[in-house]
Amino acid sequence: MPMPSWQDQPAHREYQQALRDLRIALPRWWPTRVHADVVGGDLDTGAVVLHLPFDGNPYLARLPLRGPSGGNTDTTLAELDRTHTCREWTQDDWRYIVFSRTPLTDTDFRCIRMSMNAAPRTSPRAAVFDPTDKALFETQRQRVDWQLLQNGVVHRYDTRFALDTAAGHLAGLGYIIHLVDAATWTNLDDMHTALAAALSFPAYYGRNLDALDDVLRDVAEYHYGSDPDTTGTVLAVAGFDRLLHLDRTTAIAVLDIIAQRAATAALFGHPMLCLIDSTADGLGSVGGAPVLRQTVSEYPPDPPEPFDESTIVEFRFQIFATPIEAEQYAVRMRGLVEPVLAEVGHYQFRPPLLTSVSEGQNDERHSSSGRQRKDGQHLYDIDFAVRGHGDRHVLGDTVFDRVSDADIGFEQMYTSYFSGKYLPDALDRYPLLDLENPEQPR
């Protein structure tokens, strides 16, 4: 970034921010929060001059030990030298100067140097949520981890599906997920065994609540069971009602310990969460916050619905088209779904047919897609059926996705199933699916 004239705005402010981002060590001896304002410096050399908002109106300069300081640094230092007293020292490849309107005593000077030497190094880990960047923070606030963490550490989901879905969202944000299933636990020793395995507790883990508190503190500090290169750490406990049944007091105590250690982790910028699958209401507060019931927007997958050759599955796609467009659409449709149907069994396509008037043939706008019929178009049915072995939901979703992904457009898709006394009706429409015909083509 080229150095601007220090009267040039807003380039001046952008350059100041870049110098501030160098994050040089600041003296922590003054008994107030350090909020330093950049008044000069040079990005090429690393020179920085800061104003410190303390009594005595002090300034701190960091200059390269060898070579020119660059930028407006020399001008700024000359002005400070004219109005302030100064003390300086060298450390590594830098020369430090403290300017103050009142002379610093030897004790003051020694305290300043010691406080800077003790200043922690800047960690490469970035804050998970950064309110100083308002545009970024507005985006971060929409994330599921913010929605959870702002309301506590322990959160309850009614179903295993919801628990797994929430954990999956957090994994997508870079969290490490430790999943244990309490449904098979027969005693508290099973609980300690599962937690120790999931979180990589050391061999000396004492397998009691006090020991759990100790090792979770280590998890918070990234000794094991966590990773500073991840966004945070999540413990997901499925079947938590089983632990409540075994020992409700211990179950609540475990959640309270996790919440307290998560508060410790927060001091290190380490988000920790505990998600449980439980139908129990009234779990009370843990770590000073209530256990809140959470939901997810997704729905659980449909249960399997297998079918065999006793059933004919029919698909119908409705489209607005001219007669020629309908024929072209049917050809393309067949090319898309034929590989899917071939894996199921026998199949048959019907020529495009005009939809009956009672089903909306005269409508100018389709009630499902909302699409407007163009001049010369009519509402057509593109029908085909399959007979074999598969799952209704899987087959229906696969056919729908194939057509949708091809982006050829349709107004609505229907699926019908024919078996038992209704099977002859389907065979009248699809005679090639009569399995008693030995010459039956697809």
XYZ file of C-alpha atoms in Angstrom:
442
model
C 0.000 0.000 0.000
C 1.616 3.305 -1.061
C 2.051 5.819 1.740
C -0.407 8.717 1.359
C 0.061 12.304 2.267
C -0.956 12.510 5.906
C -3.491 15.130 4.904
C -4.970 12.824 2.260
C -8.349 11.356 3.302
C -9.502 8.587 3.233
C -6.164 7.111 2.143
C -4.744 8.466 5.389
C -7.233 6.418 7.446
C -6.609 3.258 5.399
C -2.863 3.586 5.914
C -3.348 4.181 9.647
C -5.427 1.011 9.858
C -2.726 -0.965 8.057
C -0.116 0.334 10.539
C -2.450 -0.515 13.427
C -2.768 -4.036 12.061
C 0.970 -4.528 12.618
C -0.081 -5.007 16.270
C 3.172 -4.024 17.923
C 3.601 -4.772 21.621
C 2.103 -2.085 23.870
C 3.071 -1.174 27.433
C 0.589 -2.663 29.911
C 1.959 -0.838 32.917
C -0.463 2.100 32.746
C -3.555 1.084 34.748
C -6.079 1.554 31.964
C -7.052 -0.096 28.718
C -4.600 0.528 25.921
C -6.262 2.077 22.896
C -3.450 3.448 20.792
C -3.939 5.903 17.935
C -1.511 5.787 15.019
C 0.047 9.178 14.287
C 2.858 8.106 11.963
C 4.892 5.272 10.522
C 5.872 3.416 7.398
C 4.638 -0.008 6.282
C 7.796 -0.746 4.296
C 10.095 -0.440 7.316
C 7.620 -1.385 10.058
C 8.116 1.924 11.862
C 5.089 2.983 13.938
C 4.404 6.012 16.170
C 1.439 5.670 18.548
C -0.345 8.074 20.871
C -1.273 6.429 24.211
C -4.318 7.905 25.998
C -2.764 8.138 29.467
C -1.859 10.915 31.877
C 1.197 12.769 30.642
C 0.049 12.459 27.018
C 2.676 9.784 26.166
C 3.682 8.439 22.769
C 5.419 5.199 21.828
C 7.620 4.807 18.766
C 8.965 1.562 17.301
C 11.706 2.125 14.742
C 13.997 -0.200 12.800
C 17.315 -0.524 14.566
C 19.187 -0.128 11.298
C 18.345 1.970 8.278
C 15.894 4.828 7.774
C 12.529 4.914 9.513
C 10.662 5.980 6.392
C 7.385 7.757 5.815
C 6.556 10.730 8.004
C 8.254 9.130 10.995
C 11.227 11.492 11.236
C 8.986 14.573 11.047
C 6.681 13.197 13.749
C 9.610 12.268 16.010
C 11.178 15.718 15.601
C 7.943 17.363 16.724
C 7.610 15.017 19.723
C 11.226 15.543 20.674
C 10.576 19.282 20.762
C 7.566 19.035 23.134
C 8.229 15.854 25.192
C 10.936 14.147 27.172
C 11.956 10.700 25.991
C 13.514 7.415 27.139
C 14.579 4.690 24.718
C 15.911 1.137 24.519
C 16.580 -1.549 21.930
C 15.153 -5.050 21.658
C 15.742 -7.568 18.851
C 15.824 -5.560 15.606
C 13.866 -2.608 16.945
C 14.497 0.671 18.718
C 11.742 1.804 21.109
C 11.176 5.363 22.364
C 8.655 6.501 24.978
C 7.783 10.199 24.875
C 6.099 11.914 27.840
C 5.387 15.528 28.794
C 6.599 14.781 32.327
C 9.936 13.013 32.834
C 9.683 9.298 33.541
C 11.411 8.059 36.685
C 13.733 5.079 36.472
C 11.054 3.001 38.196
C 8.422 4.117 35.694
C 10.726 3.379 32.787
C 11.612 -0.057 34.139
C 7.923 -0.922 34.617
C 7.101 0.147 31.085
C 9.834 -2.021 29.598
C 8.917 -5.020 31.750
C 5.237 -4.731 30.853
C 6.076 -4.702 27.165
C 8.368 -7.700 27.472
C 5.543 -9.546 29.215
C 3.010 -8.608 26.561
C 1.638 -11.724 24.880
C 2.531 -12.438 21.307
C -0.201 -11.992 18.761
C -1.871 -15.336 18.105
C -2.470 -16.402 14.504
C -5.956 -17.556 15.562
C -8.655 -15.120 14.489
C -11.787 -14.321 16.484
C -14.756 -16.474 15.499
C -17.030 -13.426 15.702
C -15.597 -9.977 15.061
C -17.867 -7.021 15.967
C -15.191 -4.525 14.907
C -15.859 -5.449 11.266
C -19.526 -4.542 11.034
C -20.174 -5.931 7.560
C -18.487 -9.235 8.410
C -20.184 -9.418 11.796
C -23.607 -8.944 10.221
C -22.906 -12.052 8.146
C -21.503 -13.991 11.113
C -24.627 -13.265 13.146
C -26.692 -15.247 10.648
C -24.722 -18.439 11.300
C -26.091 -21.293 13.367
C -23.178 -21.190 15.828
C -23.912 -17.565 16.722
C -27.611 -18.365 17.167
C -26.663 -21.110 19.623
C -23.754 -19.533 21.489
C -25.486 -16.250 22.202
C -28.121 -18.159 24.188
C -25.942 -20.612 26.077
C -23.759 -23.670 25.683
C -26.097 -26.668 26.132
C -28.962 -27.056 23.669
C -31.651 -29.741 23.372
C -33.139 -31.277 20.226
C -36.205 -33.496 20.241
C -34.938 -36.087 17.758
C -31.732 -37.757 16.695
C -32.289 -36.459 13.180
C -32.388 -32.859 14.419
C -29.285 -33.426 16.546
C -27.347 -34.908 13.622
C -28.508 -32.113 11.322
C -27.397 -29.377 13.737
C -24.052 -31.106 14.235
C -23.665 -31.313 10.472
C -24.237 -27.566 10.111
C -21.575 -26.875 12.735
C -19.156 -29.290 11.084
C -19.671 -27.322 7.876
C -18.542 -24.198 9.748
C -15.300 -25.900 10.779
C -16.225 -27.220 14.234
C -14.842 -30.559 15.398
C -17.758 -32.839 16.380
C -17.531 -35.529 19.074
C -20.625 -37.754 18.950
C -21.503 -40.247 21.687
C -24.653 -42.370 21.899
C -26.008 -42.789 25.418
C -28.798 -45.122 24.306
C -26.669 -48.217 24.978
C -25.276 -47.115 28.349
C -26.166 -49.404 31.237
C -24.345 -47.526 34.030
C -22.319 -44.378 34.668
C -19.085 -46.186 33.945
C -20.276 -46.570 30.345
C -20.688 -42.790 30.228
C -17.129 -42.143 31.382
C -15.792 -44.724 28.929
C -17.631 -43.126 26.001
C -16.600 -39.565 26.881
C -12.973 -40.600 27.425
C -12.841 -42.288 24.023
C -14.571 -39.474 22.148
C -12.519 -36.651 23.667
C -9.203 -38.525 23.926
C -8.916 -38.196 27.703
C -5.562 -39.343 29.128
C -5.169 -42.786 30.674
C -5.130 -41.319 34.192
C -8.687 -39.961 33.826
C -10.340 -40.606 37.191
C -13.832 -41.468 35.852
C -15.749 -39.239 38.248
C -17.267 -35.756 38.052
C -14.271 -33.984 39.589
C -11.969 -35.680 37.106
C -14.357 -34.774 34.271
C -14.151 -31.143 35.311
C -10.342 -31.305 35.228
C -10.043 -32.902 31.802
C -12.644 -30.634 30.217
C -10.532 -27.702 31.346
C -7.688 -29.287 29.352
C -10.037 -29.643 26.360
C -10.806 -25.930 26.668
C -7.063 -25.193 26.591
C -6.495 -27.383 23.482
C -4.454 -30.068 25.252
C -6.601 -32.865 23.760
C -10.108 -33.384 22.437
C -9.918 -30.073 20.565
C -7.881 -28.407 17.865
C -6.909 -24.712 17.619
C -7.032 -25.000 13.828
C -10.788 -25.658 13.966
C -13.551 -23.127 14.621
C -14.541 -24.754 17.910
C -15.510 -27.964 19.700
C -18.911 -29.671 19.913
C -19.935 -32.604 22.108
C -23.145 -34.167 20.744
C -24.892 -36.675 23.035
C -27.560 -38.792 21.345
C -30.056 -40.691 23.486
C -29.521 -38.373 26.465
C -32.800 -39.564 28.007
C -31.026 -42.839 28.833
C -28.529 -40.999 31.033
C -31.387 -39.114 32.699
C -33.005 -42.456 33.442
C -29.793 -43.909 34.894
C -29.006 -40.944 37.164
C -30.740 -37.617 36.571
C -28.584 -35.774 39.119
C -25.380 -36.890 37.435
C -26.774 -36.154 33.977
C -27.529 -32.539 34.907
C -24.184 -32.220 36.702
C -22.354 -33.321 33.552
C -24.110 -30.637 31.522
C -23.278 -28.043 34.178
C -19.585 -29.002 34.124
C -19.504 -28.769 30.336
C -21.134 -25.329 30.451
C -18.663 -24.055 33.044
C -15.658 -25.297 31.109
C -17.085 -23.761 27.938
C -17.051 -20.443 29.788
C -13.342 -21.025 30.450
C -12.793 -21.849 26.783
C -14.506 -18.615 25.762
C -11.688 -16.706 27.461
C -9.359 -18.251 24.877
C -11.642 -17.506 21.938
C -12.545 -21.203 21.844
C -16.286 -21.787 21.250
C -17.532 -24.976 22.914
C -21.060 -26.365 22.596
C -22.954 -29.368 23.919
C -25.939 -30.645 21.923
C -28.230 -33.340 23.316
C -31.029 -35.419 21.851
C -33.765 -35.527 24.510
C -37.521 -35.214 24.882
C -37.174 -34.068 28.505
C -38.483 -30.613 29.347
C -37.483 -28.718 32.453
C -33.792 -29.550 32.543
C -33.251 -26.233 34.308
C -30.149 -24.078 34.066
C -26.593 -25.266 33.582
C -23.656 -22.928 33.800
C -26.056 -20.094 34.573
C -28.124 -20.445 31.388
C -31.240 -22.515 30.632
C -31.104 -25.609 28.443
C -33.103 -24.376 25.460
C -35.010 -26.497 22.987
C -33.759 -25.934 19.449
C -35.132 -26.928 16.061
C -33.741 -27.325 12.556
C -35.371 -26.274 9.309
C -34.783 -29.623 7.590
C -37.254 -32.499 7.709
C -36.246 -36.108 8.366
C -36.064 -38.349 5.309
C -39.149 -40.345 4.428
C -39.131 -43.900 5.774
C -38.329 -46.600 3.201
C -41.260 -47.702 1.031
C -40.056 -50.619 -1.066
C -42.074 -51.901 -3.995
C -41.813 -55.014 -6.160
C -43.275 -56.305 -9.403
C -46.758 -56.416 -7.894
C -46.810 -52.609 -8.235
C -46.673 -50.306 -11.243
C -45.297 -46.823 -10.553
C -46.502 -44.112 -12.934
C -45.018 -40.647 -13.395
C -46.801 -37.730 -15.042
C -45.212 -34.413 -15.951
C -47.457 -31.556 -17.040
C -46.086 -28.929 -19.449
C -47.352 -25.967 -21.453
C -46.307 -26.653 -25.059
C -47.263 -26.613 -28.690
C -47.759 -30.053 -30.307
C -44.215 -29.974 -31.752
C -42.737 -28.786 -28.425
C -44.551 -31.595 -26.615
C -43.039 -34.236 -28.932
C -39.560 -32.745 -28.482
C -40.019 -32.578 -24.724
C -41.079 -36.253 -24.571
C -37.950 -37.321 -26.457
C -35.675 -35.367 -24.139
C -37.550 -36.610 -21.065
C -37.028 -40.201 -22.141
C -33.307 -39.663 -22.555
C -33.087 -38.239 -19.044
C -35.030 -40.850 -17.070
C -34.568 -44.047 -19.092
C -31.276 -44.967 -17.291
C -33.051 -44.581 -13.950
C -36.008 -46.735 -14.958
C -33.738 -49.416 -16.449
C -32.207 -50.020 -13.013
C -35.679 -50.714 -11.590
C -37.073 -53.092 -14.189
C -39.469 -52.868 -17.118
C -40.792 -49.501 -18.275
C -42.986 -47.914 -20.931
C -43.497 -44.349 -22.230
C -46.758 -43.016 -23.650
C -47.060 -40.356 -26.357
C -47.784 -36.825 -25.093
C -51.500 -36.343 -24.454
C -53.570 -33.209 -23.987
C -54.678 -32.819 -20.379
C -58.424 -32.980 -19.937
C -60.419 -29.784 -19.533
C -61.415 -30.820 -16.023
C -57.750 -30.800 -15.026
C -57.135 -27.214 -16.075
C -56.663 -27.376 -19.837
C -58.390 -24.019 -20.254
C -56.413 -22.258 -17.510
C -54.138 -19.471 -18.735
C -51.824 -19.809 -15.709
C -50.882 -23.114 -14.064
C -51.946 -23.305 -10.436
C -48.748 -25.125 -9.389
C -45.912 -23.495 -11.333
C -47.640 -20.131 -11.764
C -46.335 -20.056 -15.330
C -48.391 -18.292 -18.028
C -49.452 -20.266 -21.102
C -48.117 -18.747 -24.329
C -50.000 -18.388 -27.597
C -50.428 -21.727 -29.357
C -49.562 -23.783 -26.271
C -51.732 -26.320 -24.518
C -51.333 -28.303 -21.305
C -49.835 -31.714 -22.076
C -49.243 -34.827 -19.984
C -45.938 -36.682 -20.430
C -46.591 -40.128 -18.897
C -44.375 -43.138 -18.269
C -44.417 -46.074 -15.842
C -42.065 -48.695 -14.439
C -42.490 -52.165 -12.917
C -39.739 -53.836 -10.944
C -37.975 -53.462 -7.590
C -37.031 -50.271 -5.743
C -38.042 -47.700 -3.175
C -40.851 -45.267 -3.930
C -39.223 -42.215 -2.351
C -35.783 -42.859 -3.786
C -37.165 -43.431 -7.274
C -39.427 -40.381 -7.149
C -36.660 -38.110 -5.892
C -34.215 -39.398 -8.506
C -36.634 -38.844 -11.402
C -37.536 -35.366 -10.123
C -33.877 -34.392 -9.694
C -32.916 -35.656 -13.162
C -35.586 -33.528 -14.833
C -35.060 -30.500 -12.577
C -31.284 -30.520 -13.021
C -31.695 -30.606 -16.800
C -33.636 -27.335 -16.517
C -36.154 -28.276 -19.231
C -39.044 -26.896 -17.198
C -42.392 -28.403 -16.240
C -45.505 -27.245 -14.478
C -46.076 -30.163 -12.088
C -45.064 -33.780 -11.430
C -47.446 -36.491 -10.191
C -46.645 -40.010 -8.990
C -49.247 -42.794 -8.809
C -49.039 -46.405 -7.636
C -51.157 -49.270 -8.959
C -51.376 -52.675 -7.288
C -53.977 -55.269 -6.343
C -57.385 -54.617 -7.933
C -56.065 -51.421 -9.551
C -53.277 -53.169 -11.441
C -55.462 -54.020 -14.475
C -56.258 -50.317 -14.909
C -52.550 -49.577 -15.171
C -51.996 -52.469 -17.596
C -54.685 -51.028 -19.879
C -52.550 -47.892 -20.104
C -49.188 -49.708 -20.149
C -49.743 -53.109 -21.809
C -46.018 -53.677 -22.259
C -45.716 -53.999 -18.472
C -47.844 -57.173 -18.468
C -45.230 -59.620 -17.216
C -47.218 -62.570 -18.531
C -46.148 -61.527 -22.020
C -42.824 -63.358 -22.620
C -41.890 -61.030 -25.457
C -42.348 -57.996 -23.279
C -40.006 -55.195 -24.426
C -39.108 -52.143 -22.425
